[in-house]
PDB file of C-alpha atoms in Angstrom:
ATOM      1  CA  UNK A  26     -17.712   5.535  -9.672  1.00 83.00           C
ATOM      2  CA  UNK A  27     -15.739   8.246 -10.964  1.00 90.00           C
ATOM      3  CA  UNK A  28     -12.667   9.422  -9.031  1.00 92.00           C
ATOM      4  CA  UNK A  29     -13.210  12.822  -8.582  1.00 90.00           C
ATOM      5  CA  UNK A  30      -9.563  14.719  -8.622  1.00 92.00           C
ATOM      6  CA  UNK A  31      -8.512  13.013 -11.852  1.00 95.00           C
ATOM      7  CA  UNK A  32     -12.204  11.946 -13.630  1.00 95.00           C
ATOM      8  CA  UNK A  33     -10.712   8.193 -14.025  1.00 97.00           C
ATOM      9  CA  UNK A  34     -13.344   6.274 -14.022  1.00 97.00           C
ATOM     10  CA  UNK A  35     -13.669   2.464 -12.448  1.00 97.00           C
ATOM     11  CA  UNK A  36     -16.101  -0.660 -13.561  1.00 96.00           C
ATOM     12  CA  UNK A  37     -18.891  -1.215 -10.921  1.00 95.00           C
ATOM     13  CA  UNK A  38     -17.697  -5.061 -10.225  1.00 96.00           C
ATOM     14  CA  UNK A  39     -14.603  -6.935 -11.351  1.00 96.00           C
ATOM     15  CA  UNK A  40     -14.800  -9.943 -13.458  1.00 93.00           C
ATOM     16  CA  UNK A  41     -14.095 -12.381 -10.082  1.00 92.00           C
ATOM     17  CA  UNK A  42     -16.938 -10.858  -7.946  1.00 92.00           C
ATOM     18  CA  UNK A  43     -15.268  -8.206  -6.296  1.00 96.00           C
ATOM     19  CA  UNK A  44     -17.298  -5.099  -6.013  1.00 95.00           C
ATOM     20  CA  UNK A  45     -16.292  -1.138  -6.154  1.00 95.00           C
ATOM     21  CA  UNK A  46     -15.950  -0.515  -2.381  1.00 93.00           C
ATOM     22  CA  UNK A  47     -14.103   3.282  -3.482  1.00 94.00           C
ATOM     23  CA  UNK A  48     -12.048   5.618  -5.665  1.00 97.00           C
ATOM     24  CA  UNK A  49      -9.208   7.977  -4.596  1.00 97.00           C
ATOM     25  CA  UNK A  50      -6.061   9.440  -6.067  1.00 97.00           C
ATOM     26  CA  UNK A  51      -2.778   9.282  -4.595  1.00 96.00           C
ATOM     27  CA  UNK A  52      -0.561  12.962  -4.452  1.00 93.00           C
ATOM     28  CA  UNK A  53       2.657  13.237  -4.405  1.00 88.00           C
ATOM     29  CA  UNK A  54       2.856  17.031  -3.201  1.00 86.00           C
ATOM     30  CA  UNK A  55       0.561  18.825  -6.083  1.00 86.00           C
ATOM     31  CA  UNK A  56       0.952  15.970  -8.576  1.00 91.00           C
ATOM     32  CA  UNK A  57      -1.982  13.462  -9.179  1.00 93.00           C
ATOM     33  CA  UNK A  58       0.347  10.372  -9.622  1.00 95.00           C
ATOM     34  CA  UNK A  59      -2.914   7.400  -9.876  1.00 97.00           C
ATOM     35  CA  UNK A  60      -6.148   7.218  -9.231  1.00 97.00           C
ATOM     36  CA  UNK A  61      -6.675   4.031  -7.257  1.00 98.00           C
ATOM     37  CA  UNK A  62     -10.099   1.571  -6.520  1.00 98.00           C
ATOM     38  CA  UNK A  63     -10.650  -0.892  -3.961  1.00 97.00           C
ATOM     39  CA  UNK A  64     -12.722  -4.143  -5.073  1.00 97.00           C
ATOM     40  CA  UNK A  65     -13.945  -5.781  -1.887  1.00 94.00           C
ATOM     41  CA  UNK A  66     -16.832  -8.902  -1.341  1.00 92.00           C
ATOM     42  CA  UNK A  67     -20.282  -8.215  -0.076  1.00 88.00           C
ATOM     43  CA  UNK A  68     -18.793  -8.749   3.105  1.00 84.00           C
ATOM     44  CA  UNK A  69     -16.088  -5.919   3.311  1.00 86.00           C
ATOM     45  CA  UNK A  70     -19.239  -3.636   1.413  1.00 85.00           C
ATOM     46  CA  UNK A  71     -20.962  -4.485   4.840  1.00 82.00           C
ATOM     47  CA  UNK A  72     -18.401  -3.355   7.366  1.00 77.00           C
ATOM     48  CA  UNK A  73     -17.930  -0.120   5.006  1.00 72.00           C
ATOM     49  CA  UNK A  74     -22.071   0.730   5.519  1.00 67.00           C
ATOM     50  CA  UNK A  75     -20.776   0.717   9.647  1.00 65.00           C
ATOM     51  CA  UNK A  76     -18.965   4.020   9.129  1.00 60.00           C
ATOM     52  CA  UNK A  77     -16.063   2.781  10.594  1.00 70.00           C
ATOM     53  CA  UNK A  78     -12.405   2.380   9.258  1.00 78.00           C
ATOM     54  CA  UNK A  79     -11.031   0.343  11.380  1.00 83.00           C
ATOM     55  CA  UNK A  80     -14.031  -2.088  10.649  1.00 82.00           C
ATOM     56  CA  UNK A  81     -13.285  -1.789   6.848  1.00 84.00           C
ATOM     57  CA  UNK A  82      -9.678  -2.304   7.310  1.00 88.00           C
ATOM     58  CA  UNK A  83      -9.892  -4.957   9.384  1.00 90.00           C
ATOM     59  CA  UNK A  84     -12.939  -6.732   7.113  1.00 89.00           C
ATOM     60  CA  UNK A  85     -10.860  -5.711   3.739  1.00 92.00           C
ATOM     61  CA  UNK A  86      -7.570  -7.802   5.513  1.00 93.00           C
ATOM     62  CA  UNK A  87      -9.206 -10.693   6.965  1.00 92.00           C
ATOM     63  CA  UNK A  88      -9.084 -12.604   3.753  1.00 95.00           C
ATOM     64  CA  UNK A  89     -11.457 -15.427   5.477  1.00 90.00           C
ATOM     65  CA  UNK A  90     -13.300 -17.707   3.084  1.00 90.00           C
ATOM     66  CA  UNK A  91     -16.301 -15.302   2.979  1.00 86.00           C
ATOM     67  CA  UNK A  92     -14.288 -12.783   1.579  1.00 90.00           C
ATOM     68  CA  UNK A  93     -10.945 -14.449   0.188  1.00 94.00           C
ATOM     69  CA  UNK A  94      -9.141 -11.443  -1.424  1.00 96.00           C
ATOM     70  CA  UNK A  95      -9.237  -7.585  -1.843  1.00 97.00           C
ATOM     71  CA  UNK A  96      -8.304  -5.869  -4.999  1.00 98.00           C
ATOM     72  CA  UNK A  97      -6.496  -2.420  -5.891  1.00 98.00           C
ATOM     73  CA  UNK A  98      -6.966  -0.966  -9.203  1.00 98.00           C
ATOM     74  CA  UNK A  99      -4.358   1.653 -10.138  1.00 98.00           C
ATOM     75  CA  UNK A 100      -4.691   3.899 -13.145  1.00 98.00           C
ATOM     76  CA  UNK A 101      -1.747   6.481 -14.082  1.00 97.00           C
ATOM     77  CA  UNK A 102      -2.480  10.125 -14.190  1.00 97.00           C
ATOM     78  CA  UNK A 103       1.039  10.713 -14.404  1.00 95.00           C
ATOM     79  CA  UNK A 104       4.048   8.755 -16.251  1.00 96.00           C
ATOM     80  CA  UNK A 105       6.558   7.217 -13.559  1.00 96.00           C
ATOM     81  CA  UNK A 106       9.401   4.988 -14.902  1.00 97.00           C
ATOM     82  CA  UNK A 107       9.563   1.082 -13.820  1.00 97.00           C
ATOM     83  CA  UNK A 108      11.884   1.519 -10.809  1.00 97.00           C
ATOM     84  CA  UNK A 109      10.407   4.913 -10.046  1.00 96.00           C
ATOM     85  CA  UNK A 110       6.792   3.477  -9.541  1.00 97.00           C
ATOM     86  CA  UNK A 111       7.709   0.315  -8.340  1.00 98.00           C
ATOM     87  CA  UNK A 112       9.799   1.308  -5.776  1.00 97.00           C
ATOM     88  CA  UNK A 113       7.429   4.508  -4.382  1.00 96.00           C
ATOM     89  CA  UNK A 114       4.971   0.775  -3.325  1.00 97.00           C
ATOM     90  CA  UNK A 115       7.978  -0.725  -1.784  1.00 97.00           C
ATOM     91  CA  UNK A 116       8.558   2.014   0.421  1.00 97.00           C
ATOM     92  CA  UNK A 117       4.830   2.255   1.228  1.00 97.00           C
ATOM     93  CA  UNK A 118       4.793  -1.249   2.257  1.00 98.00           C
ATOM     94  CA  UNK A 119       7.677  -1.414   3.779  1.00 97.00           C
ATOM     95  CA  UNK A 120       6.844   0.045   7.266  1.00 97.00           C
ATOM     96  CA  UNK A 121       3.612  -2.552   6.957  1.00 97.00           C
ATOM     97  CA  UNK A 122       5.145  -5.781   6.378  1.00 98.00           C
ATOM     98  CA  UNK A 123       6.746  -7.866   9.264  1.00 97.00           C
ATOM     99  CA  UNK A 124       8.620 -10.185   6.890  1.00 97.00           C
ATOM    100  CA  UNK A 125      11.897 -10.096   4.840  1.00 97.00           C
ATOM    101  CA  UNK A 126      12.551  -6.943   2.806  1.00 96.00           C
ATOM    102  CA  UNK A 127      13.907  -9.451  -0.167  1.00 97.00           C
ATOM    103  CA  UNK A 128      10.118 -10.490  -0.066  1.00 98.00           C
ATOM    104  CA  UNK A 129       8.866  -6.992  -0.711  1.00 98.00           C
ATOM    105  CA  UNK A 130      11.827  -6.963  -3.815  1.00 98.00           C
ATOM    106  CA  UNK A 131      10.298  -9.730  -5.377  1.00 98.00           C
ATOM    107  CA  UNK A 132       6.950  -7.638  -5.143  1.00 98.00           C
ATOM    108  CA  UNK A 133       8.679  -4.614  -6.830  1.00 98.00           C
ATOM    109  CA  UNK A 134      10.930  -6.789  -9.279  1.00 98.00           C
ATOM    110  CA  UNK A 135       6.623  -8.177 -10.489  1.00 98.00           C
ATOM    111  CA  UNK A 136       5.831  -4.535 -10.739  1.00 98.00           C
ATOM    112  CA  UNK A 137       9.522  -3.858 -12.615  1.00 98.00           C
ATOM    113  CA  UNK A 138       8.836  -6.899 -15.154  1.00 98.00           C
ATOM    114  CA  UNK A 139       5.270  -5.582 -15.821  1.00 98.00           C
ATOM    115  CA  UNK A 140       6.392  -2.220 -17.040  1.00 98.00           C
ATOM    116  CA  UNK A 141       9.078  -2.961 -18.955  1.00 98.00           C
ATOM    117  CA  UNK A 142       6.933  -4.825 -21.071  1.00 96.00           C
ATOM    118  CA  UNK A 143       5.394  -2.183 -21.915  1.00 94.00           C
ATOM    119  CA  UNK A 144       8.834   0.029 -22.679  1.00 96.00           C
ATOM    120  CA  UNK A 145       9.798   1.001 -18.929  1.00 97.00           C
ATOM    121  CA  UNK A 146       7.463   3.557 -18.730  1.00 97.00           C
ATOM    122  CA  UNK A 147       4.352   3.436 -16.779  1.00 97.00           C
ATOM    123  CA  UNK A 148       2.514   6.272 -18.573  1.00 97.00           C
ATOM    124  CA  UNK A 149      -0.844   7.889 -18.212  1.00 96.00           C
ATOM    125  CA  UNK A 150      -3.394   5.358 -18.511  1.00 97.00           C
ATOM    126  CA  UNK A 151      -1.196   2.191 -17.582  1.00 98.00           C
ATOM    127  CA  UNK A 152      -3.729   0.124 -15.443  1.00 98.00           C
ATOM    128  CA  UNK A 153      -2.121  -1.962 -12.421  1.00 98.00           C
ATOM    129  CA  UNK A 154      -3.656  -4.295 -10.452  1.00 98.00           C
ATOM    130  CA  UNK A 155      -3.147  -5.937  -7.484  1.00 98.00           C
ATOM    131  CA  UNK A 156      -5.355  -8.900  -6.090  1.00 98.00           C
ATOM    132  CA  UNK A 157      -4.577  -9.008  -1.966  1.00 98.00           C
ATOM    133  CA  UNK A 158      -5.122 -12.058  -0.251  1.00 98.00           C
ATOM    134  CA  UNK A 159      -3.622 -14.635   2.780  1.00 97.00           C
ATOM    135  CA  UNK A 160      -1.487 -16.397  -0.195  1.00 97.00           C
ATOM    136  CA  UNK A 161       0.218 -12.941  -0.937  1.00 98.00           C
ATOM    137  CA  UNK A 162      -0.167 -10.340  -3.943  1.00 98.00           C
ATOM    138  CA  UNK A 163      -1.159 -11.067  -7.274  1.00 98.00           C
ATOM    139  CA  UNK A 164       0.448  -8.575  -9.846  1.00 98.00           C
ATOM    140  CA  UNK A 165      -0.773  -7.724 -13.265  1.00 98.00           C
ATOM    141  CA  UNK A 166       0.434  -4.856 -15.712  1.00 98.00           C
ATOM    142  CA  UNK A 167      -2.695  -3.722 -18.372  1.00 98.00           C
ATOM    143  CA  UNK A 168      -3.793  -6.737 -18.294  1.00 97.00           C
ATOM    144  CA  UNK A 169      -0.988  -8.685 -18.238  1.00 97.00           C
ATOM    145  CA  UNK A 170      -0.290 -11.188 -15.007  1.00 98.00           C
ATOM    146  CA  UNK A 171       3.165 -10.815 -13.665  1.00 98.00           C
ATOM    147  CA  UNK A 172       3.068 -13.646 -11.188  1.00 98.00           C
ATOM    148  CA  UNK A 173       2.377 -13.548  -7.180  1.00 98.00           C
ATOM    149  CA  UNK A 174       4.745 -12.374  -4.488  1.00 98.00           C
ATOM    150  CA  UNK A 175       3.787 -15.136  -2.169  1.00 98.00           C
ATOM    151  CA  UNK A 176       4.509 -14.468   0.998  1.00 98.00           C
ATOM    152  CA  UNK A 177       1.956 -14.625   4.403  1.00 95.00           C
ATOM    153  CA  UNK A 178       1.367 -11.247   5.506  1.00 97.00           C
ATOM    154  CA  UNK A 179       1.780  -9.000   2.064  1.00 98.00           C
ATOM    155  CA  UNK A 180      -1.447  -8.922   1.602  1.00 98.00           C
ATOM    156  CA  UNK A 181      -2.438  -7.442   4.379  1.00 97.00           C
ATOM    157  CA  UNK A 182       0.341  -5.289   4.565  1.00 98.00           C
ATOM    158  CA  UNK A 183      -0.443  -3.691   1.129  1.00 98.00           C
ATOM    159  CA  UNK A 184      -4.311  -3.567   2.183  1.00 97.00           C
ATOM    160  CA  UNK A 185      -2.774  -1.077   4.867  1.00 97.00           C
ATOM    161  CA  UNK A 186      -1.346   0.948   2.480  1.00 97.00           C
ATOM    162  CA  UNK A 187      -4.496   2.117   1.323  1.00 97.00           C
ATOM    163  CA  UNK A 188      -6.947   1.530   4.810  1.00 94.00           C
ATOM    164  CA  UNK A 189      -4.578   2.471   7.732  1.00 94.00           C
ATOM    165  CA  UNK A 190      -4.233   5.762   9.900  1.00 93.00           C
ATOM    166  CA  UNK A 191      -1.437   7.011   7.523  1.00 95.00           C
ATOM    167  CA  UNK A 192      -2.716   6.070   4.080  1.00 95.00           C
ATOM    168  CA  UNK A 193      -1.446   7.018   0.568  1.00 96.00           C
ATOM    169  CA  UNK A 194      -4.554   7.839  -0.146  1.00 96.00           C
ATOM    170  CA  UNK A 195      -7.220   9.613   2.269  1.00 94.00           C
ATOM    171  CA  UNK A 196      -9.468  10.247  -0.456  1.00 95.00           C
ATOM    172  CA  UNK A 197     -10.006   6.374  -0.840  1.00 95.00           C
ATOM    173  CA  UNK A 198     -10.785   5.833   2.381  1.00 92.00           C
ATOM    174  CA  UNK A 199     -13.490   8.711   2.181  1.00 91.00           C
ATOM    175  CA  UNK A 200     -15.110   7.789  -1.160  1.00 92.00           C
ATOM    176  CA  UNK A 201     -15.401   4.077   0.456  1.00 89.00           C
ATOM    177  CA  UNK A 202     -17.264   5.155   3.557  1.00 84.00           C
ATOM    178  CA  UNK A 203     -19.306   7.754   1.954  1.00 84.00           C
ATOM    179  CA  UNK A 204     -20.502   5.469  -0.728  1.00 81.00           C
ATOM    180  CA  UNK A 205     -21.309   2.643   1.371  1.00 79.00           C
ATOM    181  CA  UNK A 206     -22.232   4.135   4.592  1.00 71.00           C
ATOM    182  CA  UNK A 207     -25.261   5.220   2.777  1.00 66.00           C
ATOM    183  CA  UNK A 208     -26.601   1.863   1.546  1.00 61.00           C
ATOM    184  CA  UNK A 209     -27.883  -0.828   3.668  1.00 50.00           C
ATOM    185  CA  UNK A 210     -27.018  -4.348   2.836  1.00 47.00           C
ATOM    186  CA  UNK A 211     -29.380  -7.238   2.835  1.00 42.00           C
TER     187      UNK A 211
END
C-alpha cells in the first residue's frame, strides 16, 4: 500500500507475520511529519473487514495469543530532532496510559537513544518501528533495536494513539477500514 499524502510506500507483510492492516500520515497543521502503517494478525485483518473501529481497536489491543502484538511503522517525511520527535509520542501517549509518567520517559529516552545514533536527527526517510504488545513496546530506529519499555498497559495505550476517537492520524484509521472492509476473510 502506498500512503497517499506523502507516496511512502509500506511492505505487504512484516518479516514476523504481521500483515499491512493501513497507511496514513500524521499532520502537524500543514506539515506531513510521517507516514505511519499498522501491521496487525489475520485476526485484527478480520475485525477491520466488520467496518467498525471500535472492533479494530479493540481486536488491534487485545494482544491475546491469536494475535500477540500490533506493529507501527513510521517513516519521516519531515526531519524532527531526537527530543523533538520523541517527545511529540510522549505527549500522544500520555493522556492513554494509566501508569507512571517515568514509564512513558523510558519509552521516549528508547526513541532518544535510537536517533542519536544516527546524529540526533530523525530526517526524511528515518524508519521507526514500534512492535505493541501485553509485555509493553518494542523500539527500533532503521533497523536498529533500542530495547522494550516494559510496562503492562503501553501497548495498548500507544495502539490508541493511532485507533481511538482522537487519533494522530485519521487517515490511518480510514485506509485500514477501506482496505479491509472490502475483502472477506476465510
Amino acid at each position: 500500500i502506498q500512503e497517499y499524502a506523502t507516496s511512502v510506500t509500506f511492505a505487504p507483510k512484516l518479516e514476523d507475520g504481521l500483515y499491512l492492516a493501513g497507511a496514513g500520515v500524521r499532520k502537524k497543521s500543514i506539515v506531513k511529519v510521517y507516514a505511519v502503517a499498522m501491521y496487525s494478525s489475520p485476526l485484527v485483518l478480520q475485525a477491520l473487514s466488520k467496518e467498525s473501529t471500535s472492533v479494530m481497536r479493540n481486536a488491534a489491543r487485545s494482544f491475546s495469543p491469536a494475535s500477540p502484538s500490533t506493529t507501527f511503522v513510521l517513516e519521516m517525511t519531515y526531519s524532527a530532532g531526537a527530543e523533538k520527535i520523541a517527545g511529540a509520542i510522549a505527549e500522544s501517549i500520555k493522556p492513554r496510559y494509566n501508569g507512571s509518567p517515568s514509564d512513558i520517559n523510558e519509552l521516549e529516552a528508547l526513541i532518544v537513544k535510537g536517533v542519536n545514533m544516527k546524529g540526533g536527527q530523525a530526517s526524511k526517510g528515518t524508519i521507526f518501528r514500534f512492535d505493541c504488545s501485553q509485555e509493553g513496546v518494542r523500539v527500533s530506529v532503521d533497523g536498529s533495536d533500542q530495547g522494550m519499555a516494559a510496562f503492562g498497559g503501553m501497548g495498548g495505550a500507544f495502539v490508541d494513539v493511532f485507533l481511538d476517537d482522537n487519533a494522530v492520524s485519521p487517515s490511518l484509521i480510514d485506509s485500514c477500514v477501506q482496505t479491509w472492509s472490502k475483502v472477506s476473510l476465510q
